[in-house]
């Protein structure tokens, strides 16, 4: 799915006491936070809209990663300048984002892209939690129910052709506070995707302290978590077996719905367990025909992605294979290399061990092979 990003940073910052896009937050300029996330997100094009006086300096700073264009007289004019700079098809997705919401994360972008698989447009928004009052002359006039009310955030996502049409149809000079308002004006249904507090908008000088606190709060909240997984598969007729992502020649194979790689299954369950995300069967139901014969590295990669999306990192993993045969030792290093590659961690954090049960139990009688796995993650 091709998507582009427009970051609107055209304001003069009258309420925050200066051009807030260039002020430093957590060690770098406010605008850089959004630029870095969108560049890393895989956007085809990242367009940054800045005040006309800042265009040359900004383009020099960001280089080829982004296209810098000049803003207009108000936010809407700035967005239009950004949209015109996008070179894409009408069906491409464009995410329009205010630089004043610097704590954007990749998962916010992914949430919107997922919504646009089925909806014409979507925005991030937060349901209201305070009671709402309508006041006149300092006195409550009405108390509208809050249950259907949301606070709009950004990014806001549209099809490029739709939002260009919407802006063309918007009455000249009529104020608009966001792009969803302009899309709604020509009847585009805009879905609400739940955002979060971290997308709070920098408006007043005190907001800087609030966002710094939110950023600092991210770090101590990371905790070490442990996960464990277990899996077993039955031996059947065959001439090779998949274990920890490596195919080993053997006079039997493991029977299962997928490739029956018990090592990868146990490790996937350990990671899901550490993150409190259920088990492998929840994510890849064995009743679903699309996983028949599937290569199990897909399951493990999915668990790795889910942890990364939550800002987590894998510290180490330790897998034990329990079988009489085949002998694991000659393949152990290949398994570690393969696991480290899938997990995206260094080899010293990956352990593969093997044991027999000295002829006892189902593994000892060679009815089946078992695997157990432990991992620790920081999340
Ligand atoms: Mg299994």
Short mmCIF file of C-alpha atoms and ligand atoms in Angstrom, two decimals:
data_model
loop_
_atom_site.label_atom_id
_atom_site.label_comp_id
_atom_site.label_asym_id
_atom_site.label_seq_id
_atom_site.Cartn_x
_atom_site.Cartn_y
_atom_site.Cartn_z
CA UNK A 1 0.00 0.00 0.00
CA UNK A 2 1.67 3.23 -1.15
CA UNK A 3 1.41 6.07 1.30
CA UNK A 4 2.82 9.56 1.55
CA UNK A 5 3.18 11.91 4.50
CA UNK A 6 2.64 15.63 4.76
CA UNK A 7 3.94 17.24 7.94
CA UNK A 8 2.46 20.67 8.50
CA UNK A 9 4.86 22.97 10.31
CA UNK A 10 3.93 26.27 8.72
CA UNK A 11 2.84 28.12 11.86
CA UNK A 12 4.39 31.18 13.41
CA UNK A 13 3.66 29.82 16.90
CA UNK A 14 2.01 32.92 18.34
CA UNK A 15 0.51 31.02 21.29
CA UNK A 16 3.63 29.05 22.22
CA UNK A 17 5.91 32.11 22.07
CA UNK A 18 7.82 31.40 18.86
CA UNK A 19 8.11 28.94 15.98
CA UNK A 20 7.62 25.81 18.02
CA UNK A 21 8.63 23.48 15.16
CA UNK A 22 12.26 24.57 15.67
CA UNK A 23 12.24 24.52 19.47
CA UNK A 24 14.03 21.62 21.09
CA UNK A 25 12.14 18.84 22.79
CA UNK A 26 13.98 15.89 24.30
CA UNK A 27 17.23 16.98 22.64
CA UNK A 28 16.07 17.65 19.07
CA UNK A 29 13.85 20.11 17.21
CA UNK A 30 10.12 19.39 17.49
CA UNK A 31 9.72 18.88 13.74
CA UNK A 32 12.55 16.30 13.61
CA UNK A 33 10.55 13.83 15.71
CA UNK A 34 7.79 13.51 13.11
CA UNK A 35 10.23 13.60 10.18
CA UNK A 36 12.28 10.73 11.65
CA UNK A 37 9.20 8.56 12.28
CA UNK A 38 7.72 9.08 8.83
CA UNK A 39 11.06 8.48 7.08
CA UNK A 40 11.43 5.24 9.04
CA UNK A 41 7.81 4.23 8.37
CA UNK A 42 8.33 3.47 4.69
CA UNK A 43 6.38 6.46 3.35
CA UNK A 44 7.00 6.85 -0.40
CA UNK A 45 7.35 10.59 -0.02
CA UNK A 46 7.63 12.81 3.06
CA UNK A 47 6.64 16.42 2.39
CA UNK A 48 7.34 19.01 5.08
CA UNK A 49 5.55 22.36 4.97
CA UNK A 50 7.43 25.18 6.74
CA UNK A 51 7.16 29.00 6.77
CA UNK A 52 8.48 30.44 3.52
CA UNK A 53 11.49 32.02 5.24
CA UNK A 54 12.61 28.62 6.57
CA UNK A 55 12.41 26.55 3.35
CA UNK A 56 16.06 26.79 2.29
CA UNK A 57 17.44 26.09 5.75
CA UNK A 58 15.05 23.15 6.32
CA UNK A 59 15.82 21.52 2.96
CA UNK A 60 19.53 21.80 3.71
CA UNK A 61 19.01 20.24 7.14
CA UNK A 62 16.85 17.31 6.05
CA UNK A 63 18.52 16.64 2.71
CA UNK A 64 17.03 14.13 0.31
CA UNK A 65 14.97 12.36 2.96
CA UNK A 66 12.15 14.89 2.62
CA UNK A 67 10.77 17.49 0.24
CA UNK A 68 10.38 20.90 1.89
CA UNK A 69 7.71 23.27 0.59
CA UNK A 70 6.54 26.72 1.69
CA UNK A 71 3.44 27.14 3.81
CA UNK A 72 0.50 29.41 3.03
CA UNK A 73 -1.45 32.08 4.85
CA UNK A 74 -3.24 29.57 7.11
CA UNK A 75 -3.19 25.85 7.89
CA UNK A 76 -5.48 24.92 5.00
CA UNK A 77 -3.32 26.78 2.50
CA UNK A 78 -0.25 25.04 3.90
CA UNK A 79 -1.88 21.61 3.53
CA UNK A 80 -2.86 22.38 -0.07
CA UNK A 81 0.77 23.34 -0.85
CA UNK A 82 1.86 20.04 0.66
CA UNK A 83 -0.73 18.02 -1.28
CA UNK A 84 0.32 19.64 -4.57
CA UNK A 85 3.90 18.57 -3.93
CA UNK A 86 2.96 14.89 -3.62
CA UNK A 87 3.60 12.94 -6.80
CA UNK A 88 1.34 9.92 -6.59
CA UNK A 89 -1.83 8.31 -7.87
CA UNK A 90 -5.30 9.33 -6.74
CA UNK A 91 -5.64 6.00 -4.93
CA UNK A 92 -2.46 6.49 -2.88
CA UNK A 93 -2.89 7.19 0.80
CA UNK A 94 -1.75 10.48 2.24
CA UNK A 95 -1.29 11.03 5.96
CA UNK A 96 -1.51 14.66 7.05
CA UNK A 97 0.17 15.37 10.36
CA UNK A 98 0.76 18.41 12.54
CA UNK A 99 4.40 18.80 13.56
CA UNK A 100 3.03 20.07 16.88
CA UNK A 101 2.29 16.44 17.82
CA UNK A 102 5.90 15.22 17.95
CA UNK A 103 5.46 11.99 19.91
CA UNK A 104 4.11 10.17 16.87
CA UNK A 105 4.93 6.44 16.78
CA UNK A 106 5.01 3.89 13.96
CA UNK A 107 2.03 2.06 15.46
CA UNK A 108 -0.13 5.19 15.04
CA UNK A 109 0.71 5.18 11.32
CA UNK A 110 0.05 1.44 11.03
CA UNK A 111 -3.34 1.84 12.76
CA UNK A 112 -4.43 4.38 10.15
CA UNK A 113 -3.12 2.32 7.21
CA UNK A 114 -5.04 -0.69 8.51
CA UNK A 115 -8.22 1.40 8.77
CA UNK A 116 -7.80 2.54 5.16
CA UNK A 117 -7.86 -1.07 3.97
CA UNK A 118 -11.63 -0.92 4.48
CA UNK A 119 -12.51 2.76 4.97
CA UNK A 120 -12.14 5.78 2.69
CA UNK A 121 -10.52 7.93 5.40
CA UNK A 122 -9.55 7.77 9.07
CA UNK A 123 -8.18 9.98 11.81
CA UNK A 124 -6.64 9.38 15.20
CA UNK A 125 -8.87 10.67 17.98
CA UNK A 126 -9.44 10.29 21.70
CA UNK A 127 -12.82 9.71 23.30
CA UNK A 128 -13.68 12.50 25.78
CA UNK A 129 -13.47 11.48 29.40
CA UNK A 130 -14.41 14.78 31.11
CA UNK A 131 -17.99 15.98 31.43
CA UNK A 132 -18.76 18.49 28.70
CA UNK A 133 -20.38 21.86 29.33
CA UNK A 134 -21.49 24.50 26.92
CA UNK A 135 -21.07 27.90 28.56
CA UNK A 136 -22.30 31.39 27.83
CA UNK A 137 -21.08 34.42 29.78
CA UNK A 138 -19.34 32.09 32.22
CA UNK A 139 -22.45 30.09 33.08
CA UNK A 140 -23.40 26.58 32.00
CA UNK A 141 -26.02 26.76 29.31
CA UNK A 142 -26.10 23.11 28.32
CA UNK A 143 -24.36 19.80 29.15
CA UNK A 144 -24.16 17.74 25.96
CA UNK A 145 -23.65 13.99 26.51
CA UNK A 146 -20.01 13.09 25.90
CA UNK A 147 -20.56 9.52 24.80
CA UNK A 148 -20.26 10.27 21.08
CA UNK A 149 -17.64 13.02 21.38
CA UNK A 150 -13.99 12.63 20.40
CA UNK A 151 -10.96 14.93 20.33
CA UNK A 152 -9.42 14.87 16.86
CA UNK A 153 -5.68 14.30 16.63
CA UNK A 154 -3.31 13.76 13.73
CA UNK A 155 -2.18 12.07 11.52
CA UNK A 156 -5.36 12.05 9.45
CA UNK A 157 -5.40 9.67 6.49
CA UNK A 158 -7.14 10.02 3.14
CA UNK A 159 -6.90 8.88 -0.46
CA UNK A 160 -4.90 11.52 -2.33
CA UNK A 161 -7.61 12.08 -4.98
CA UNK A 162 -10.34 12.44 -2.34
CA UNK A 163 -8.59 15.02 -0.21
CA UNK A 164 -7.54 17.07 -3.25
CA UNK A 165 -11.20 17.13 -4.38
CA UNK A 166 -12.31 18.05 -0.87
CA UNK A 167 -9.92 21.00 -0.67
CA UNK A 168 -10.98 22.17 -4.14
CA UNK A 169 -14.62 22.16 -2.98
CA UNK A 170 -14.00 23.93 0.36
CA UNK A 171 -15.28 27.55 0.39
CA UNK A 172 -12.37 30.00 0.07
CA UNK A 173 -11.51 31.74 3.32
CA UNK A 174 -13.77 29.54 5.48
CA UNK A 175 -11.78 28.46 8.54
CA UNK A 176 -11.17 24.74 9.09
CA UNK A 177 -9.50 23.26 12.16
CA UNK A 178 -8.53 19.98 10.53
CA UNK A 179 -8.59 17.98 7.32
CA UNK A 180 -11.39 15.65 8.43
CA UNK A 181 -13.72 18.65 8.47
CA UNK A 182 -12.82 19.42 4.86
CA UNK A 183 -13.23 15.77 3.77
CA UNK A 184 -16.56 15.51 5.59
CA UNK A 185 -17.83 18.56 3.70
CA UNK A 186 -17.94 16.56 0.44
CA UNK A 187 -19.43 13.50 2.15
CA UNK A 188 -16.32 11.36 2.71
CA UNK A 189 -16.87 9.00 5.66
CA UNK A 190 -14.00 9.44 8.08
CA UNK A 191 -13.39 6.59 10.53
CA UNK A 192 -12.21 7.19 14.10
CA UNK A 193 -9.12 5.27 15.20
CA UNK A 194 -8.25 5.57 18.88
CA UNK A 195 -5.09 7.65 19.39
CA UNK A 196 -3.38 8.29 22.69
CA UNK A 197 -2.27 10.97 25.12
CA UNK A 198 1.23 11.05 23.66
CA UNK A 199 -0.23 12.80 20.60
CA UNK A 200 -1.07 15.82 22.75
CA UNK A 201 -0.59 19.01 20.74
CA UNK A 202 2.11 21.50 21.69
CA UNK A 203 0.16 24.73 21.94
CA UNK A 204 1.27 26.63 25.03
CA UNK A 205 4.80 26.90 26.50
CA UNK A 206 3.74 24.63 29.39
CA UNK A 207 2.96 21.85 26.91
CA UNK A 208 6.69 21.34 26.36
CA UNK A 209 7.13 20.29 29.99
CA UNK A 210 4.12 17.98 29.69
CA UNK A 211 5.51 16.20 26.61
CA UNK A 212 9.01 16.00 28.12
CA UNK A 213 7.44 14.28 31.11
CA UNK A 214 5.56 11.87 28.84
CA UNK A 215 8.82 11.07 27.02
CA UNK A 216 10.75 10.57 30.24
CA UNK A 217 7.91 8.46 31.54
CA UNK A 218 8.43 6.05 28.65
CA UNK A 219 11.80 4.89 29.93
CA UNK A 220 11.38 3.89 33.56
CA UNK A 221 8.16 2.14 32.58
CA UNK A 222 10.09 -0.46 30.59
CA UNK A 223 10.27 -3.65 32.55
CA UNK A 224 11.91 -7.01 32.06
CA UNK A 225 9.37 -9.69 31.35
CA UNK A 226 9.87 -13.43 31.04
CA UNK A 227 7.94 -15.77 28.76
CA UNK A 228 7.92 -19.54 28.45
CA UNK A 229 6.67 -21.82 25.71
CA UNK A 230 6.29 -25.55 25.19
CA UNK A 231 5.39 -27.60 22.12
CA UNK A 232 5.45 -31.21 20.98
CA UNK A 233 4.81 -32.93 17.67
CA UNK A 234 4.46 -36.60 16.72
CA UNK A 235 6.97 -38.40 14.48
CA UNK A 236 5.70 -39.73 11.13
CA UNK A 237 7.00 -40.90 7.77
CA UNK A 238 9.37 -38.58 6.03
CA UNK A 239 12.99 -37.82 5.23
CA UNK A 240 13.68 -34.49 6.90
CA UNK A 241 12.58 -32.38 9.84
CA UNK A 242 12.43 -28.61 10.48
CA UNK A 243 13.82 -27.53 13.86
CA UNK A 244 14.50 -23.91 14.87
CA UNK A 245 14.13 -22.86 11.24
CA UNK A 246 16.73 -25.33 9.93
CA UNK A 247 15.94 -28.40 7.80
CA UNK A 248 17.74 -31.53 8.95
CA UNK A 249 17.90 -34.78 7.01
CA UNK A 250 16.32 -37.55 9.12
CA UNK A 251 14.49 -40.84 8.54
CA UNK A 252 11.27 -39.37 9.97
CA UNK A 253 9.42 -36.06 9.95
CA UNK A 254 7.28 -34.24 12.49
CA UNK A 255 3.57 -34.19 11.78
CA UNK A 256 1.61 -30.98 12.17
CA UNK A 257 -0.67 -28.50 10.51
CA UNK A 258 2.24 -26.20 9.61
CA UNK A 259 5.83 -27.40 9.09
CA UNK A 260 5.64 -28.71 12.71
CA UNK A 261 8.81 -26.87 13.78
CA UNK A 262 8.32 -27.38 17.51
CA UNK A 263 11.35 -25.23 18.33
CA UNK A 264 9.93 -22.19 16.55
CA UNK A 265 6.46 -22.85 17.98
CA UNK A 266 7.73 -23.00 21.55
CA UNK A 267 9.77 -19.83 21.04
CA UNK A 268 6.84 -17.99 19.43
CA UNK A 269 4.69 -18.91 22.43
CA UNK A 270 7.41 -17.72 24.83
CA UNK A 271 7.55 -14.29 23.14
CA UNK A 272 3.77 -13.97 23.00
CA UNK A 273 3.62 -15.03 26.63
CA UNK A 274 6.19 -12.45 27.73
CA UNK A 275 4.19 -9.70 26.06
CA UNK A 276 0.84 -10.99 27.37
CA UNK A 277 -0.42 -11.51 23.82
CA UNK A 278 -2.01 -14.95 24.06
CA UNK A 279 -0.59 -17.96 22.27
CA UNK A 280 0.28 -19.07 18.76
CA UNK A 281 -3.15 -20.68 18.27
CA UNK A 282 -4.86 -17.32 18.90
CA UNK A 283 -2.87 -15.66 16.13
CA UNK A 284 -2.66 -18.59 13.68
CA UNK A 285 -5.64 -20.91 14.30
CA UNK A 286 -4.85 -24.50 13.23
CA UNK A 287 -8.36 -24.62 11.77
CA UNK A 288 -7.39 -21.93 9.25
CA UNK A 289 -6.35 -23.62 5.98
CA UNK A 290 -3.96 -20.77 5.07
CA UNK A 291 -1.45 -22.02 7.70
CA UNK A 292 -1.37 -25.58 6.29
CA UNK A 293 2.27 -26.43 5.60
CA UNK A 294 3.26 -22.87 6.53
CA UNK A 295 6.89 -22.16 7.25
CA UNK A 296 6.92 -21.43 10.97
CA UNK A 297 9.36 -18.52 10.74
CA UNK A 298 6.25 -16.51 9.79
CA UNK A 299 4.77 -17.17 13.23
CA UNK A 300 7.95 -16.13 14.98
CA UNK A 301 8.33 -12.99 12.85
CA UNK A 302 4.76 -12.03 13.73
CA UNK A 303 5.50 -12.25 17.47
CA UNK A 304 8.70 -10.21 16.96
CA UNK A 305 6.72 -7.53 15.07
CA UNK A 306 4.03 -7.36 17.77
CA UNK A 307 6.67 -6.75 20.43
CA UNK A 308 8.44 -4.13 18.30
CA UNK A 309 5.15 -2.34 17.65
CA UNK A 310 4.70 -2.01 21.39
CA UNK A 311 8.16 -0.48 21.77
CA UNK A 312 9.54 -3.68 23.26
CA UNK A 313 12.90 -5.31 22.64
CA UNK A 314 14.01 -8.91 22.96
CA UNK A 315 16.83 -9.39 25.46
CA UNK A 316 17.59 -13.11 25.05
CA UNK A 317 16.04 -16.45 24.16
CA UNK A 318 16.87 -20.01 25.19
CA UNK A 319 15.40 -23.03 23.40
CA UNK A 320 15.71 -26.66 24.52
CA UNK A 321 14.92 -29.47 22.08
CA UNK A 322 14.02 -32.80 23.68
CA UNK A 323 14.54 -35.88 21.52
CA UNK A 324 16.67 -39.02 21.17
CA UNK A 325 17.32 -38.38 17.49
CA UNK A 326 18.30 -36.61 15.30
CA UNK A 327 21.45 -35.40 17.00
CA UNK A 328 21.08 -31.65 17.38
CA UNK A 329 24.65 -30.66 18.15
CA UNK A 330 25.91 -30.58 14.54
CA UNK A 331 23.07 -28.16 13.66
CA UNK A 332 23.09 -26.00 16.75
CA UNK A 333 25.13 -23.11 15.35
CA UNK A 334 23.03 -22.97 12.18
CA UNK A 335 19.90 -22.83 14.36
CA UNK A 336 21.30 -20.01 16.49
CA UNK A 337 22.24 -18.01 13.38
CA UNK A 338 18.78 -18.55 11.91
CA UNK A 339 16.99 -17.55 15.13
CA UNK A 340 19.18 -14.46 15.61
CA UNK A 341 18.29 -13.39 12.06
CA UNK A 342 14.56 -13.75 12.59
CA UNK A 343 14.64 -12.12 16.02
CA UNK A 344 16.91 -9.27 14.94
CA UNK A 345 19.28 -9.74 17.89
CA UNK A 346 22.94 -10.64 18.20
CA UNK A 347 24.08 -14.27 18.31
CA UNK A 348 25.27 -14.07 21.92
CA UNK A 349 21.65 -13.57 23.00
CA UNK A 350 20.42 -16.76 21.34
CA UNK A 351 20.83 -20.19 22.91
CA UNK A 352 19.80 -23.58 21.50
CA UNK A 353 20.28 -26.67 23.64
CA UNK A 354 19.24 -30.29 23.33
CA UNK A 355 18.68 -33.17 25.66
CA UNK A 356 17.36 -36.70 25.56
CA UNK A 357 15.09 -38.22 28.20
CA UNK A 358 17.21 -41.37 28.34
CA UNK A 359 14.64 -43.52 26.65
CA UNK A 360 11.81 -42.52 29.01
CA UNK A 361 8.47 -41.01 28.06
CA UNK A 362 7.11 -40.17 24.62
CA UNK A 363 10.32 -38.50 23.50
CA UNK A 364 12.34 -41.45 24.79
CA UNK A 365 10.17 -43.95 22.92
CA UNK A 366 10.57 -41.68 19.86
CA UNK A 367 6.84 -41.17 19.50
CA UNK A 368 7.43 -37.45 19.28
CA UNK A 369 9.76 -34.53 19.86
CA UNK A 370 9.25 -31.75 22.42
CA UNK A 371 10.66 -28.26 22.68
CA UNK A 372 10.62 -25.66 25.40
CA UNK A 373 11.68 -22.06 25.23
CA UNK A 374 12.27 -19.17 27.62
CA UNK A 375 12.79 -15.55 26.67
CA UNK A 376 13.15 -12.21 28.32
CA UNK A 377 11.99 -8.97 26.79
CA UNK A 378 12.10 -5.30 27.82
CA UNK A 379 8.74 -3.67 27.31
MG1 LIG B 1 3.30 -26.85 17.30
#
